[in-house]
Amino acid sequence: LMQLAQSAAVSCTPELLQQALRHQGQGAPSGVPHYVFNGEVQLTGAVPPQSLLVAMRQALVESQAA
């Protein structure tokens, strides 16, 4: 995930990633991948890497617009 974030020019540190993963585990479905970016953009299920990148970029644009 770190490499994907860096390739998309998304600012992320290992600490932030770990924090997000811990937060994601609270109330998240178990056994099914579930991604939340900036607390807003969500993906569930097995998604291709390109879809993760699009979601990360969307979350970045939304955070910059706020």
CSV table of C-alpha atoms in Angstrom, one decimal:
chain,number,residue,atom,x,y,z
A,1,LEU,CA,0.0,0.0,0.0
A,2,MET,CA,2.9,2.4,0.8
A,3,GLN,CA,4.3,1.9,-2.7
A,4,LEU,CA,0.8,2.5,-4.3
A,5,ALA,CA,0.3,5.7,-2.2
A,6,GLN,CA,3.8,7.0,-3.1
A,7,SER,CA,3.3,6.3,-6.8
A,8,ALA,CA,0.1,8.3,-6.7
A,9,ALA,CA,1.8,11.1,-4.8
A,10,VAL,CA,-0.3,10.6,-1.8
A,11,SER,CA,1.3,11.7,1.4
A,12,CYS,CA,1.4,8.7,3.7
A,13,THR,CA,3.8,7.3,6.4
A,14,PRO,CA,4.0,3.8,7.8
A,15,GLU,CA,2.6,5.1,11.1
A,16,LEU,CA,-0.5,6.7,9.4
A,17,LEU,CA,-1.0,3.5,7.4
A,18,GLN,CA,-0.9,1.4,10.6
A,19,GLN,CA,-3.3,3.8,12.3
A,20,ALA,CA,-5.7,3.6,9.4
A,21,LEU,CA,-5.5,-0.2,9.4
A,22,ARG,CA,-6.2,-0.3,13.2
A,23,HIS,CA,-9.2,2.1,12.8
A,24,GLN,CA,-10.5,0.1,9.8
A,25,GLY,CA,-10.7,-3.0,12.0
A,26,GLN,CA,-13.2,-1.4,14.3
A,27,GLY,CA,-16.6,-2.4,13.0
A,28,ALA,CA,-15.3,-3.3,9.6
A,29,PRO,CA,-16.5,-6.5,8.0
A,30,SER,CA,-14.3,-9.5,8.7
A,31,GLY,CA,-12.9,-11.7,6.0
A,32,VAL,CA,-13.7,-9.2,3.2
A,33,PRO,CA,-11.2,-6.5,2.2
A,34,HIS,CA,-12.6,-3.1,3.1
A,35,TYR,CA,-10.7,0.1,2.4
A,36,VAL,CA,-11.5,3.6,3.7
A,37,PHE,CA,-9.6,6.6,2.5
A,38,ASN,CA,-9.8,9.9,4.5
A,39,GLY,CA,-12.8,8.5,6.3
A,40,GLU,CA,-15.0,9.0,3.2
A,41,VAL,CA,-14.1,7.0,0.1
A,42,GLN,CA,-14.7,3.3,0.7
A,43,LEU,CA,-14.1,0.1,-1.4
A,44,THR,CA,-15.2,-3.3,-0.4
A,45,GLY,CA,-14.2,-6.6,-1.8
A,46,ALA,CA,-11.3,-7.7,-4.0
A,47,VAL,CA,-10.5,-4.7,-6.2
A,48,PRO,CA,-7.8,-4.3,-8.7
A,49,PRO,CA,-4.8,-2.0,-7.8
A,50,GLN,CA,-6.0,0.6,-10.3
A,51,SER,CA,-9.3,0.9,-8.5
A,52,LEU,CA,-7.4,1.5,-5.2
A,53,LEU,CA,-5.4,4.2,-6.9
A,54,VAL,CA,-8.5,5.9,-8.2
A,55,ALA,CA,-10.1,5.8,-4.8
A,56,MET,CA,-6.9,7.3,-3.2
A,57,ARG,CA,-6.8,10.1,-5.8
A,58,GLN,CA,-10.5,10.8,-5.2
A,59,ALA,CA,-10.0,11.0,-1.5
A,60,LEU,CA,-7.0,13.3,-2.0
A,61,VAL,CA,-9.0,15.6,-4.3
A,62,GLU,CA,-11.9,15.7,-1.8
A,63,SER,CA,-9.6,16.5,1.1
A,64,GLN,CA,-8.0,19.3,-0.8
A,65,ALA,CA,-11.3,20.8,-1.8
A,66,ALA,CA,-12.5,20.9,1.9
